[in-house]
Coordinates of C-alpha atoms in Angstrom, one line a residue:
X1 CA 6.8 120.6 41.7
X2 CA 3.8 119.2 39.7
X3 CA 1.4 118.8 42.7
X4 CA 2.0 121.9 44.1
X5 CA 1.8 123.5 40.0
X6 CA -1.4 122.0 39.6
X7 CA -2.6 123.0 42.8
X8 CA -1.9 126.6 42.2
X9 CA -4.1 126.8 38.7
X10 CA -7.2 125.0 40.3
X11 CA -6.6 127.8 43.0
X12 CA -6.6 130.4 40.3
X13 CA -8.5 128.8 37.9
X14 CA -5.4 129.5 35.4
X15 CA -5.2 128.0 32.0
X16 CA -1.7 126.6 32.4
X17 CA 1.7 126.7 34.2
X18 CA 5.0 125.8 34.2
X19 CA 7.6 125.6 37.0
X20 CA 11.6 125.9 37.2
X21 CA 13.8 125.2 40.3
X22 CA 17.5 125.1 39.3
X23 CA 20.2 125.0 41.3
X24 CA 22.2 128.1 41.9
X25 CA 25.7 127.2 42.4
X26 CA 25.6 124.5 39.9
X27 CA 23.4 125.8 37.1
X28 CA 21.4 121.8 37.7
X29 CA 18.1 121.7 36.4
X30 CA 16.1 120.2 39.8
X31 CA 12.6 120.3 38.8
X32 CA 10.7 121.5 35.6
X33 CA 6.7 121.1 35.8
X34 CA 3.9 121.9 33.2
X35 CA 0.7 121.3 33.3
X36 CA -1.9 120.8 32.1
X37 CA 0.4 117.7 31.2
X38 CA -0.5 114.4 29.4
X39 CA -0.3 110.5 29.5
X40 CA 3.0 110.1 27.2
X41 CA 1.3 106.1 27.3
X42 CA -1.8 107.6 25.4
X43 CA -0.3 110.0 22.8
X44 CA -2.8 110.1 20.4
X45 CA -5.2 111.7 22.6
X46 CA -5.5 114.9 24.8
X47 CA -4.9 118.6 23.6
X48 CA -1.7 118.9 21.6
X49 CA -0.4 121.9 23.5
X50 CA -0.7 120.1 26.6
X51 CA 3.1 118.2 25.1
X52 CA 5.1 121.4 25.0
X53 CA 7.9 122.3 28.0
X54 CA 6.2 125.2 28.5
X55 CA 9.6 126.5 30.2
X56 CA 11.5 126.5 27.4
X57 CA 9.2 126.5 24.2
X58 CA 7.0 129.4 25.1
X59 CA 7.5 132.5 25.9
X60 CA 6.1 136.1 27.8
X61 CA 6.2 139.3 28.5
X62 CA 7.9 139.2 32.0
X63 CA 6.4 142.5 33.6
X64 CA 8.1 143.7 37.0
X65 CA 9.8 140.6 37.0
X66 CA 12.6 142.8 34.9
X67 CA 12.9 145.2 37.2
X68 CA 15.9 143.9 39.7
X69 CA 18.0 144.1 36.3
X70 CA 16.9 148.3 35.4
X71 CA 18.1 148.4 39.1
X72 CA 21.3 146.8 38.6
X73 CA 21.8 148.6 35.4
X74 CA 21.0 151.9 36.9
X75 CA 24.0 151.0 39.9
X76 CA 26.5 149.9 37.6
X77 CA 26.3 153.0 35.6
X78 CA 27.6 154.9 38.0
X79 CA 24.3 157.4 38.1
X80 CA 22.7 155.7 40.7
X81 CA 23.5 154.1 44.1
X82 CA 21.6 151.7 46.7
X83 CA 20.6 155.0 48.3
X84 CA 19.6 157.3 45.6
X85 CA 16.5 159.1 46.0
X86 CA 13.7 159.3 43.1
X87 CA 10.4 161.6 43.3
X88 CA 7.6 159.0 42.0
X89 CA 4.5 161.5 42.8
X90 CA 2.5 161.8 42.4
X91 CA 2.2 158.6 41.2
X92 CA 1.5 159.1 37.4
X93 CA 4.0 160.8 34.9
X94 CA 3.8 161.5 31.1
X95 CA 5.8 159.4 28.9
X96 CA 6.2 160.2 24.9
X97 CA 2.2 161.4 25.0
X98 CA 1.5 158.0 26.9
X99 CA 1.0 158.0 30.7
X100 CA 3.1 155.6 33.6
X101 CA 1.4 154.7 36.6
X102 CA 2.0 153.3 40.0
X103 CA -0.5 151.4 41.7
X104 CA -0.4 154.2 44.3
X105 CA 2.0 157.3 44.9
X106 CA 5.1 156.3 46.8
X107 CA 6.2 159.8 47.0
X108 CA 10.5 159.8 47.3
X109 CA 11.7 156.2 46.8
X110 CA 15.0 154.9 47.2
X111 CA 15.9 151.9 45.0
X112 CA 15.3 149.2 47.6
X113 CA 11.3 150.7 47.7
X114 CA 11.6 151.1 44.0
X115 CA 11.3 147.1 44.2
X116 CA 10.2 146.5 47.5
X117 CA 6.9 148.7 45.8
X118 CA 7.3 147.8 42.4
X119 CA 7.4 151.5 41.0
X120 CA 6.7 151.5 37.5
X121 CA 7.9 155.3 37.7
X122 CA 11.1 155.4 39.0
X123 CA 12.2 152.3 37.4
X124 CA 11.1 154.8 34.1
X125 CA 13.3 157.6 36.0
X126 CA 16.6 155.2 35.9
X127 CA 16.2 153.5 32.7
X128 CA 15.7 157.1 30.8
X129 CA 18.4 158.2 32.6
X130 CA 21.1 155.4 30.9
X131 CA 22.0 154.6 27.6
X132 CA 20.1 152.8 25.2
X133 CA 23.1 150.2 25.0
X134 CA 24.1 150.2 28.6
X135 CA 20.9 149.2 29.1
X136 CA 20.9 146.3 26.5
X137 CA 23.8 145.2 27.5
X138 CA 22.8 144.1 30.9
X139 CA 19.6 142.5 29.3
X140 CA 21.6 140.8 27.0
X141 CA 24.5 139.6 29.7
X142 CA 21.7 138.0 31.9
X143 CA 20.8 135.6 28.5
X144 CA 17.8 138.0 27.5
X145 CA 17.4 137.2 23.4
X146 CA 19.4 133.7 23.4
X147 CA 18.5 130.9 24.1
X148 CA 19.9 129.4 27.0
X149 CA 21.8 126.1 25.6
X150 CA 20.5 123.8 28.1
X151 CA 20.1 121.4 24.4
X152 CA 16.3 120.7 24.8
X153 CA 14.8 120.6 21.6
X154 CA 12.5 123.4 21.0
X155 CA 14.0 126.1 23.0
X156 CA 13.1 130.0 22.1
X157 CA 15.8 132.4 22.4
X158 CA 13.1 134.9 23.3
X159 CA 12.6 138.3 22.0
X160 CA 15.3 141.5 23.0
X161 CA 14.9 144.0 20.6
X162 CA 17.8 146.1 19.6
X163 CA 18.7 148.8 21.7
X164 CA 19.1 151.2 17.8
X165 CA 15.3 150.7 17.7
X166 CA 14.4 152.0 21.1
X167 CA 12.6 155.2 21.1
X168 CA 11.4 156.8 24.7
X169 CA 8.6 155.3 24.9
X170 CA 10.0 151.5 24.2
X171 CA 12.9 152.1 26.5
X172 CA 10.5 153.3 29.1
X173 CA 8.0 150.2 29.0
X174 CA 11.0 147.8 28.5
X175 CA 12.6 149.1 32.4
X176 CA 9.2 147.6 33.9
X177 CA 9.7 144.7 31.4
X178 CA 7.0 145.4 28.7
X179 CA 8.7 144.9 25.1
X180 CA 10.8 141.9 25.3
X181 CA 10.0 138.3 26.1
X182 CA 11.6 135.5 28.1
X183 CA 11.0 131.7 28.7
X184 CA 10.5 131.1 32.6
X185 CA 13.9 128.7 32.4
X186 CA 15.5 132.2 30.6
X187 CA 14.2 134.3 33.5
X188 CA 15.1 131.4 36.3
X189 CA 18.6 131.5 35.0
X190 CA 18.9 135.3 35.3
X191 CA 17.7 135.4 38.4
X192 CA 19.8 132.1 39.5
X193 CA 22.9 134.6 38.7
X194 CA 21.8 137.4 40.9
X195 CA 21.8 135.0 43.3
X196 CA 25.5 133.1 42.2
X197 CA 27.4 136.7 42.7
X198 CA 26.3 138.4 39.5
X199 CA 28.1 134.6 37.6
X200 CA 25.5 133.5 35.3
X201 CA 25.9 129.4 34.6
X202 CA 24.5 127.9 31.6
X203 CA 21.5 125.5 32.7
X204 CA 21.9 121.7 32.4
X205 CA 20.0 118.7 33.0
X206 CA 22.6 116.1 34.0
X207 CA 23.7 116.0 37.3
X208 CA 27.0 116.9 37.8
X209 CA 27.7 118.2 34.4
X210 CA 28.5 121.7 35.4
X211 CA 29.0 124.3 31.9
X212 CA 31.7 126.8 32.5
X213 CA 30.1 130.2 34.3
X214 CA 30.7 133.9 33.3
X215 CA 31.0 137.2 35.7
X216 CA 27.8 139.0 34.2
X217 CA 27.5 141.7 37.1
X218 CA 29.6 143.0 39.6
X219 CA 29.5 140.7 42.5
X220 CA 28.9 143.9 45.0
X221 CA 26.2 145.0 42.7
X222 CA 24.6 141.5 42.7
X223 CA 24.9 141.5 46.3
X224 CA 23.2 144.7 47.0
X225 CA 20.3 144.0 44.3
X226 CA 19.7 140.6 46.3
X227 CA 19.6 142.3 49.5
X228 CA 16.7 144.9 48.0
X229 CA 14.8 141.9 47.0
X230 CA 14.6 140.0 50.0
X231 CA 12.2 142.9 50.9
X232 CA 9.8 142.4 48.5
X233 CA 8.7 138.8 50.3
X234 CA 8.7 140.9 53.8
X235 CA 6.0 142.9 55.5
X236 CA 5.3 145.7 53.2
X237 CA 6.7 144.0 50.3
X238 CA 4.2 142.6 47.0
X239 CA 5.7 138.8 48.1
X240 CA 5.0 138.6 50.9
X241 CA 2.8 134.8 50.8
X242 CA 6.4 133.3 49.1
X243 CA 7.6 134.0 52.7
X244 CA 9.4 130.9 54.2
X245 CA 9.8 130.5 57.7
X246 CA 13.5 130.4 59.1
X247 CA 14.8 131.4 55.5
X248 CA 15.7 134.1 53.8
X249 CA 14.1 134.7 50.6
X250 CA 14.2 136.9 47.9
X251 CA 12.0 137.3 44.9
X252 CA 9.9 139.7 43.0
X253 CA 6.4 139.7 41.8
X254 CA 5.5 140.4 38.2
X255 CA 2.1 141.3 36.2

């Protein structure tokens, strides 16, 4: 994980990194990478920042990455189904004297496009359709604004504001995940759960030492979000280079 890391910024030419693998069914922390990294023999040199776990110390904004759980929201509310159609064009729409855009104009999506395209827009279009707490509420079931509990010192419980404070334009920015942040093992774990039947287990670093799980989403619901996302790694998709030959994969890019 830390070759491959490290490889990716000097392809980039990124500041810094950090990596998470855990395993689904067991909530098992494989592999957690930063780098830069340091010497932990030479401690009194180097750049201090280079000592955090970026994965569980820092935090970001997590962009599209958010938008498999406004899709899941939108399904369990009853308002929206796999199949539901949304009118993104043409590609731009007012928002609380503020403009949303998609990177082009998708025209008539149904959800699966909504993430197989990434549309700002109709991820706007579901989360202004729910309520503010509905919409919390799934936020906050996948560990958004707590920390995680995995016990390593330092860890951030990230940033959820409540849903009281939303106004249109917050709620509208928070569906394509602008407004909140996340640690990457936060957003690992959520995404870990999609994957584990909508169950959600609490990360861990010893092998074998399994924490207790908890039904988060609907396992149908988790099922069918999982399915829309293995589309964004195929042809047509925004993922397309985490494509794995002879496996399924599912993902989803975020800015």
């Amino acid at each position: 994980a830390y070759r491959e890391l490290k490889a990716t910024l000097a392809e980039h030419q990124a500041s810094a990194g950090t990596m998470v693998i855990l395993d689904v069914a067991t909530g098992e922390i494989l592999a957690m990478a930063n780098a830069p990294s340091y010497n932990p023999n030479l401690r009194g040199s180097g750049d201090a920042g280079a000592r955090r776990n970026r994965a569980v110390t820092d935090v970001f904004e997590p962009g599209s990455v958010i938008k498999a759980f406004t899709v899941a929201a939108g399904i369990e509310s009853g308002k929206f189904g796999p199949d539901t159609l949304i009118d993104t064009s043409p590609g731009w729409m007012p928002v609380a004297n503020h403009v949303v855009r998609d990177v082009h104009n998708y025209g008539v999506v149904d959800l699966t496009r909504l993430l197989t395209k990434s549309s700002n827009i109709a991820s706007v279009r579901i989360a202004l359709a729910l309520d503010n707490d509905h919409l919390y509420d799934i936020f906050n079931r996948f560990g958004f604004g707590h920390a995680t509990g995995c016990g390593f010192p330092g860890e951030s419980a990230g940033v959820l504001p409540a849903a009281r404070g939303w106004g249109t334009l917050e709620k509208a920015t928070l569906s394509y995940g602008y407004g909140l942040s996340v640690t990457p093992l936060q957003m690992a774990v959520a995404y870990a759960a999609l994957a584990n039947g909508g169950r959600l287990r609490p990360p861990t670093f010893v092998a074998g030492q399994q924490a207790q799980d908890a039904a988060v989403l609907d396992p149908q619901i988790a099922a069918n979000v999982l399915r829309m996302l293995e589309t964004v790694i195929q042809p047509g998709g925004t993922g397309t280079r985490a494509a794995v030959p002879n496996y399924s994969v599912a993902g989803k890019t975020g800015t």
